[in-house]
Amino acid sequence: MSILKTLLVITISTARLIFPGMPGDPSASEGAKPTAVRSLNIELASDNAVEAASKASMSIPEALGYGKSVDLMVERSAPEKSEPSKIELREYWGSSQNIAADQPKITTSSKHTDEDIDDSVPDRSFAFWPSTNPKSFEESTDLAGVYTLKSNFCANTSVTLTKDQNFLEPLNITTSATQADLSRPITVRWKPVAGAVGYILTAFGGNEKYSITWTSSAKPELARRVI
């Protein structure tokens, strides 16, 4: 059973997609890099089941350009549970130059049990906004203000965002991708982002037989909750 009965998440994101070797390499000038995409997402998870008449909306600051409120898309049925593919997961963590003796942590899909499933998040119903890919917000968009949730299948609530919770500047990696030697530890450098309270890096790889993940966090279980 879930610990939480209802969970409301507002995610504010500044993202820039860059692949090593493509135009807009991390070492390139700011003008040559891909445009940063600024987005705001609202997610509502509840232990209450929904019906045909179930609905949820959120009043938002008019500065966002979507009027006074937006309607959340309510999923009418729980997602189907599928059998996990048989794959080996190799997990690495930490920011040392050397791999620790207890790494990687290796698990396989056949070894997963119900205890491995995170039951801290309610999952009987889910609502979200936006339901489609929206246009990116302008850099000058002011997100500060009161966000009030109204719903007929779970509790109502309000959240206030302050000026220091506006969009951050995009993260600029200063390490050149052409310098990476995949057989050796890779040093990643970046310019500090004003207003950031912390940084976390992740990397993924693998094939049809195994998956490899790495996080800079010393506690990978906490990093998974952040990401």
Tab-separated table of N, CA and C in Angstrom, residues 1-9 43-48 116-127 225:
chain	number	residue	atom	x	y	z
A	1	MET	N	0.849	-1.198	0.000
A	1	MET	CA	0.000	0.000	0.000
A	1	MET	C	0.878	1.240	0.000
A	2	SER	N	0.448	2.257	-0.741
A	2	SER	CA	1.215	3.487	-0.835
A	2	SER	C	1.213	4.248	0.482
A	3	ILE	N	2.350	4.863	0.802
A	3	ILE	CA	2.453	5.694	1.998
A	3	ILE	C	1.671	6.983	1.792
A	4	LEU	N	1.785	7.557	0.597
A	4	LEU	CA	1.085	8.786	0.267
A	4	LEU	C	-0.277	8.470	-0.331
A	5	LYS	N	-1.263	9.328	-0.061
A	5	LYS	CA	-2.584	9.163	-0.643
A	5	LYS	C	-2.717	9.961	-1.935
A	6	THR	N	-2.081	11.122	-1.959
A	6	THR	CA	-2.091	11.959	-3.159
A	6	THR	C	-0.743	12.640	-3.285
A	7	LEU	N	-0.242	12.717	-4.502
A	7	LEU	CA	1.047	13.354	-4.748
A	7	LEU	C	0.907	14.317	-5.914
A	8	LEU	N	1.206	15.592	-5.666
A	8	LEU	CA	1.188	16.625	-6.703
A	8	LEU	C	2.620	17.061	-6.968
A	9	VAL	N	3.037	16.987	-8.219
A	9	VAL	CA	4.401	17.350	-8.590
A	9	VAL	C	4.362	18.401	-9.692
A	43	GLU	N	1.872	16.999	-12.526
A	43	GLU	CA	1.488	15.591	-12.414
A	43	GLU	C	0.752	15.366	-11.096
A	44	LEU	N	-0.313	14.612	-11.168
A	44	LEU	CA	-1.142	14.331	-9.995
A	44	LEU	C	-1.369	12.824	-9.901
A	45	ALA	N	-0.852	12.207	-8.859
A	45	ALA	CA	-1.040	10.771	-8.629
A	45	ALA	C	-1.869	10.592	-7.362
A	46	SER	N	-2.801	9.653	-7.396
A	46	SER	CA	-3.703	9.482	-6.257
A	46	SER	C	-4.011	8.010	-6.014
A	47	ASP	N	-4.362	7.699	-4.771
A	47	ASP	CA	-4.819	6.355	-4.425
A	47	ASP	C	-6.318	6.206	-4.650
A	48	ASN	N	-6.969	7.275	-5.099
A	48	ASN	CA	-8.396	7.221	-5.385
A	48	ASN	C	-8.619	6.853	-6.850
A	116	ASP	N	11.031	-5.055	-4.643
A	116	ASP	CA	11.849	-4.138	-5.423
A	116	ASP	C	11.042	-2.971	-5.966
A	117	ILE	N	9.722	-3.098	-5.971
A	117	ILE	CA	8.865	-2.079	-6.551
A	117	ILE	C	8.646	-0.953	-5.549
A	118	ASP	N	8.835	0.274	-6.006
A	118	ASP	CA	8.650	1.437	-5.144
A	118	ASP	C	7.159	1.668	-4.953
A	119	ASP	N	6.662	1.414	-3.730
A	119	ASP	CA	5.237	1.580	-3.467
A	119	ASP	C	4.944	2.861	-2.699
A	120	SER	N	5.893	3.792	-2.691
A	120	SER	CA	5.694	5.034	-1.951
A	120	SER	C	4.840	6.029	-2.727
A	121	VAL	N	4.660	5.803	-4.031
A	121	VAL	CA	3.887	6.719	-4.863
A	121	VAL	C	2.517	6.118	-5.149
A	122	PRO	N	1.433	6.861	-4.885
A	122	PRO	CA	0.091	6.349	-5.184
A	122	PRO	C	-0.066	6.101	-6.681
A	123	ASP	N	-0.822	5.044	-7.047
A	123	ASP	CA	-0.866	4.687	-8.461
A	123	ASP	C	-2.228	4.212	-8.961
A	124	ARG	N	-3.284	4.511	-8.235
A	124	ARG	CA	-4.604	4.087	-8.712
A	124	ARG	C	-5.158	5.037	-9.763
A	125	SER	N	-4.674	6.270	-9.780
A	125	SER	CA	-5.101	7.223	-10.806
A	125	SER	C	-3.982	8.214	-11.072
A	126	PHE	N	-4.030	8.813	-12.259
A	126	PHE	CA	-2.961	9.722	-12.665
A	126	PHE	C	-3.536	10.784	-13.587
A	127	ALA	N	-3.148	12.036	-13.350
A	127	ALA	CA	-3.563	13.149	-14.204
A	127	ALA	C	-2.351	14.025	-14.469
A	225	ARG	N	15.314	8.577	-7.184
A	225	ARG	CA	14.108	9.321	-6.815
A	225	ARG	C	14.127	10.739	-7.377
